[in-house]
mmCIF file of C-alpha atoms in Angstrom:
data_model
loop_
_atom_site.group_PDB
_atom_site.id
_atom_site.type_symbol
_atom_site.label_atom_id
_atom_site.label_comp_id
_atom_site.label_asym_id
_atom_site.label_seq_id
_atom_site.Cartn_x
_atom_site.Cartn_y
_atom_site.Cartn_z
ATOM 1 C CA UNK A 1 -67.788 -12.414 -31.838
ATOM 2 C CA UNK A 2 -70.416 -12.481 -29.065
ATOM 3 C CA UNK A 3 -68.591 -14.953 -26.803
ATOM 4 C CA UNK A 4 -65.034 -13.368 -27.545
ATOM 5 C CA UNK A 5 -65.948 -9.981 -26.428
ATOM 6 C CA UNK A 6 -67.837 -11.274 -23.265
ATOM 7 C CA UNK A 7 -64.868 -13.448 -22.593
ATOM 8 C CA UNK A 8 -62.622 -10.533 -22.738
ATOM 9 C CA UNK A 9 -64.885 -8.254 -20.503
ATOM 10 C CA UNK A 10 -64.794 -10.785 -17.991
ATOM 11 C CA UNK A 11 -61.123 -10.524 -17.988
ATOM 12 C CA UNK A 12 -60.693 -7.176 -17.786
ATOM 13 C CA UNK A 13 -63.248 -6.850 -15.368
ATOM 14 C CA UNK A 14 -61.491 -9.041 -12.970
ATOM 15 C CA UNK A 15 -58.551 -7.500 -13.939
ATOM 16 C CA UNK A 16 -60.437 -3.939 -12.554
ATOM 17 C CA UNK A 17 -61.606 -5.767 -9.884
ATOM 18 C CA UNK A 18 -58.639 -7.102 -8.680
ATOM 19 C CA UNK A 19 -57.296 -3.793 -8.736
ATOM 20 C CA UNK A 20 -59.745 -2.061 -7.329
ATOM 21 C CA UNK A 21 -59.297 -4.276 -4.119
ATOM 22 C CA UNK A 22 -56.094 -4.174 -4.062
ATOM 23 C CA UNK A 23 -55.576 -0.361 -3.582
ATOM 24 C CA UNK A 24 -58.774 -0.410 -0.907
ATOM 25 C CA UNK A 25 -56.454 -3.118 1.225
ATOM 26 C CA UNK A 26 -53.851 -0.918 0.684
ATOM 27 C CA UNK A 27 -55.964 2.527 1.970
ATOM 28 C CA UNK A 28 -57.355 0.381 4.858
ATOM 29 C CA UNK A 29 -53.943 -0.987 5.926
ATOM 30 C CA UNK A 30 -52.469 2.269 5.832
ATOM 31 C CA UNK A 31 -54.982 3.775 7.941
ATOM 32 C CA UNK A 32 -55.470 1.371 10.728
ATOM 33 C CA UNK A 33 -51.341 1.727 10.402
ATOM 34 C CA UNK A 34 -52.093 5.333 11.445
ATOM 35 C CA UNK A 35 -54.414 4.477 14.254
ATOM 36 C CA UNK A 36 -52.394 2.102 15.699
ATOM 37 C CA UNK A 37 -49.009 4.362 15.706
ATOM 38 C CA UNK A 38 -51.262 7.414 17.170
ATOM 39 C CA UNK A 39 -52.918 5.110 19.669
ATOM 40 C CA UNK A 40 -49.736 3.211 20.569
ATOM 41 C CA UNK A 41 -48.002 6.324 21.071
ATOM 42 C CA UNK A 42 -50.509 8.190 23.160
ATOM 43 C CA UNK A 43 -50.992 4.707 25.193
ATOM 44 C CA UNK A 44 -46.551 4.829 25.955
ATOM 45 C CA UNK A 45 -46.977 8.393 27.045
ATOM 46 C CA UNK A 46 -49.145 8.337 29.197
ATOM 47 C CA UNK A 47 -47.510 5.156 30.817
ATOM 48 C CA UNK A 48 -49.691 2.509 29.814
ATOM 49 C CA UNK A 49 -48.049 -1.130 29.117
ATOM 50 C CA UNK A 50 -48.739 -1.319 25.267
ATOM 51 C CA UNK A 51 -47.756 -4.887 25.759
ATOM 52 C CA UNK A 52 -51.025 -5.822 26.855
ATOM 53 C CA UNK A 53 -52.384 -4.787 23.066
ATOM 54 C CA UNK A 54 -55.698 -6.578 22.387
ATOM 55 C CA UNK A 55 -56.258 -7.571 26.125
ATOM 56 C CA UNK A 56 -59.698 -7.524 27.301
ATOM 57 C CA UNK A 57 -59.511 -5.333 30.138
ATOM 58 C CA UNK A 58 -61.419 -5.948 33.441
ATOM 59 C CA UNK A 59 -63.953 -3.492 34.442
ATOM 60 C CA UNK A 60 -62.738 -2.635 38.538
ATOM 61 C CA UNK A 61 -65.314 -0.562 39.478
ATOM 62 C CA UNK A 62 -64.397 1.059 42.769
ATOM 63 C CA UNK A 63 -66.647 2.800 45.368
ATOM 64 C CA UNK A 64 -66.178 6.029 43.561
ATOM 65 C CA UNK A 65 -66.761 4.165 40.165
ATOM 66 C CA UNK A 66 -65.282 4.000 37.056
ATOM 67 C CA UNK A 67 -62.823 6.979 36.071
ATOM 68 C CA UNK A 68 -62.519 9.225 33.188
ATOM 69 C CA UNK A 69 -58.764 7.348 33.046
ATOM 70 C CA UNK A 70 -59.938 3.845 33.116
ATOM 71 C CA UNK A 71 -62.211 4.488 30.334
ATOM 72 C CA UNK A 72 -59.906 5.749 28.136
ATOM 73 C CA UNK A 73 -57.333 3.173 29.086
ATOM 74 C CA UNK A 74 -60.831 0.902 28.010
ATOM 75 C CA UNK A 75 -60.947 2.202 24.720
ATOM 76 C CA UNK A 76 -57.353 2.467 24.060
ATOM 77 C CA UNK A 77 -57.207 -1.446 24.579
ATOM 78 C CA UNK A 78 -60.695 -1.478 22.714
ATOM 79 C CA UNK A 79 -59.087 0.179 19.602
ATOM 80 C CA UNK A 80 -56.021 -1.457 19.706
ATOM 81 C CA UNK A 81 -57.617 -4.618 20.271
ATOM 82 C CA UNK A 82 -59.763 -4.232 17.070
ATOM 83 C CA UNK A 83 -56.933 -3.081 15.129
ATOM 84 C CA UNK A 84 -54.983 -6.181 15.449
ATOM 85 C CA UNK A 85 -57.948 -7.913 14.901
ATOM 86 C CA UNK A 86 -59.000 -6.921 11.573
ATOM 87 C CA UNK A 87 -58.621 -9.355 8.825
ATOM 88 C CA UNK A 88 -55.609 -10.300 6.850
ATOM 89 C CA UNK A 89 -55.822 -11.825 3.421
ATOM 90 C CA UNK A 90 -55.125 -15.423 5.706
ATOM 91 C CA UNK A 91 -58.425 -14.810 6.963
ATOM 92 C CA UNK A 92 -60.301 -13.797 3.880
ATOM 93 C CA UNK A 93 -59.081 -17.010 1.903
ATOM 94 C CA UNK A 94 -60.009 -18.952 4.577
ATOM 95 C CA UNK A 95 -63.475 -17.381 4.996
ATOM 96 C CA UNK A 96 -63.504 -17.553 1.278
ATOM 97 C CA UNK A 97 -62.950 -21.654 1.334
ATOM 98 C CA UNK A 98 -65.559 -22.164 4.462
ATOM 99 C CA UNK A 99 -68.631 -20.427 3.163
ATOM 100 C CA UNK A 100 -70.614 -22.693 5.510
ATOM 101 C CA UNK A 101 -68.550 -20.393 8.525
ATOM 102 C CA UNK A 102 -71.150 -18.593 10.708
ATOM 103 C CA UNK A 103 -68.163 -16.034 11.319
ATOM 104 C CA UNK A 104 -68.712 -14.381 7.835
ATOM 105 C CA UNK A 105 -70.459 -11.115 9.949
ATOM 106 C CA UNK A 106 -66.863 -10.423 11.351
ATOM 107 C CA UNK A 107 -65.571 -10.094 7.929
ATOM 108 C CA UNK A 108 -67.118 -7.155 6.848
ATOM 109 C CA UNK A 109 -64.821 -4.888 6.295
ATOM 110 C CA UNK A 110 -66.446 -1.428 5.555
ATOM 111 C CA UNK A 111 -68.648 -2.324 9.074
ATOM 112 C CA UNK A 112 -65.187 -3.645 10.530
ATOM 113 C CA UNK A 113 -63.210 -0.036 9.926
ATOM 114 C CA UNK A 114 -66.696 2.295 10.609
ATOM 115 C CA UNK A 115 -66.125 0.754 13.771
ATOM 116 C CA UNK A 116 -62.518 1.547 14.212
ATOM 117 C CA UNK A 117 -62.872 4.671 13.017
ATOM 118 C CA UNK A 118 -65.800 5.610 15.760
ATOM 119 C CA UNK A 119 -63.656 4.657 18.207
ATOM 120 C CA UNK A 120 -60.854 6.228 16.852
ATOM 121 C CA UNK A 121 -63.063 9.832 17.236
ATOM 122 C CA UNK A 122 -64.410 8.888 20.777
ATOM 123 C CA UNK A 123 -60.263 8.888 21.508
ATOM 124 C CA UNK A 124 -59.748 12.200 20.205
ATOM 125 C CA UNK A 125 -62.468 13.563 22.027
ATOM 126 C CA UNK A 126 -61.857 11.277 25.281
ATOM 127 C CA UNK A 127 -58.184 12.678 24.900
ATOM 128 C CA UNK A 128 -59.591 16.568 23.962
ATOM 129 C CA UNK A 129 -57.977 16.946 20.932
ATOM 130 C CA UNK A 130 -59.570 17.970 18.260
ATOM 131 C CA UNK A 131 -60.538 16.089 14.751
ATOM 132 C CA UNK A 132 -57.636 17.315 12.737
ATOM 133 C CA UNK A 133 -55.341 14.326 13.796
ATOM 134 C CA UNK A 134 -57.977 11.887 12.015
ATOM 135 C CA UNK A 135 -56.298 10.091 8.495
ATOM 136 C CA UNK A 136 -58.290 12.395 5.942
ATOM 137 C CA UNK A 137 -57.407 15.620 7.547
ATOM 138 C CA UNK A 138 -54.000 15.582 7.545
ATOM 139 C CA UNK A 139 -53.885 13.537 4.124
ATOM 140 C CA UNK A 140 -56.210 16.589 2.412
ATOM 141 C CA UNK A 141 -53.992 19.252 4.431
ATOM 142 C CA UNK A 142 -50.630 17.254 2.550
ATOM 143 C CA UNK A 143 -52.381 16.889 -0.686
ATOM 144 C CA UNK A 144 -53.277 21.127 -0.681
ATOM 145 C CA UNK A 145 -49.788 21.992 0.383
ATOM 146 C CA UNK A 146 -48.591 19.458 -2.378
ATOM 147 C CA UNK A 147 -50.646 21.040 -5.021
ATOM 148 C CA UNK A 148 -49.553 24.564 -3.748
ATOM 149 C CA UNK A 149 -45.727 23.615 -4.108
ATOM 150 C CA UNK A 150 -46.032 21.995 -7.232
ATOM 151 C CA UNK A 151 -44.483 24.308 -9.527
ATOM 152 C CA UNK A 152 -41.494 24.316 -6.943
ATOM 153 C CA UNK A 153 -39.889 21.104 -8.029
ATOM 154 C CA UNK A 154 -37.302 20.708 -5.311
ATOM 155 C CA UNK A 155 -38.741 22.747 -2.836
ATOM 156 C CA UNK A 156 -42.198 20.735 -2.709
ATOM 157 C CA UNK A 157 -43.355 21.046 1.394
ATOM 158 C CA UNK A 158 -43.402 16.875 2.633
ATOM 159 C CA UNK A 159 -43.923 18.149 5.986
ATOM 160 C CA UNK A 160 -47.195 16.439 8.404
#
């Protein structure tokens, strides 16, 4: 009885684990999908060649040094650069296979999106907008106008 019950706890708690994982991939996806539309956007409109995603920018300091514009344009390529380099599943099977790898640091994931979010907040602010573009805000401001619409069936409010 002993060794059937742990056997079927161990299932189902892979079963929650596997889960469980898969709906944080799916809330970390979908917000550094967020950051990257926002930052790709704001990088187009104010003319900068999006192209050049994930490029390590050179630092040209001039006599008058470096501008309010070139560091945003920094940490526009910073962000964007992180984004894209974030881990896909590829990269956590591999890391998975080679636990000898001395890369395992760049596959932590909570650290890996603090840090994308940080820079995500230094944009607002570099850009003077203020914290109610970040994920959670507008997701919480959806959710409450959801909840307040709920008894109008058709009529629900899906508006951002």
């Amino acid at each position: 009885g002993r060794r059937d019950g742990e056997a079927a706890g161990l299932a189902r708690g892979f079963k929650e684990g596997r889960n469980l994982g898969m709906k944080k991939a799916w809330e970390f996806r979908f917000e550094l999908g967020y950051y990257a539309g926002f930052v790709e956007f704001i990088a187009t409109e104010r003319g900068m060649d999006v192209k050049k995603v994930g490029c390590k920018i050179e630092e040209h300091v001039t006599s008058g040094g470096i501008t309010k514009e070139d560091r945003l344009e920094r940490n526009i390529n910073g962000l964007l650069h992180a984004i894209e380099g974030f881990p896909t599943s590829d990269d956590l099977q591999r890391a998975s296979n080679d636990e000898e790898d001395d890369d395992s640091h760049k596959l932590d994931l909570p650290v890996q999106i603090q840090r994308i979010r940080a820079k995500f907040k230094l944009l607002l602010i570099q850009l003077g907008l203020p914290s109610t573009f970040s994920l959670a805000n507008i997701l919480n401001k959806q959710e409450s106008k959801n909840s307040k619409t709920s008894g109008a069936g058709e009529n629900a409010n899906l508006d951002f």
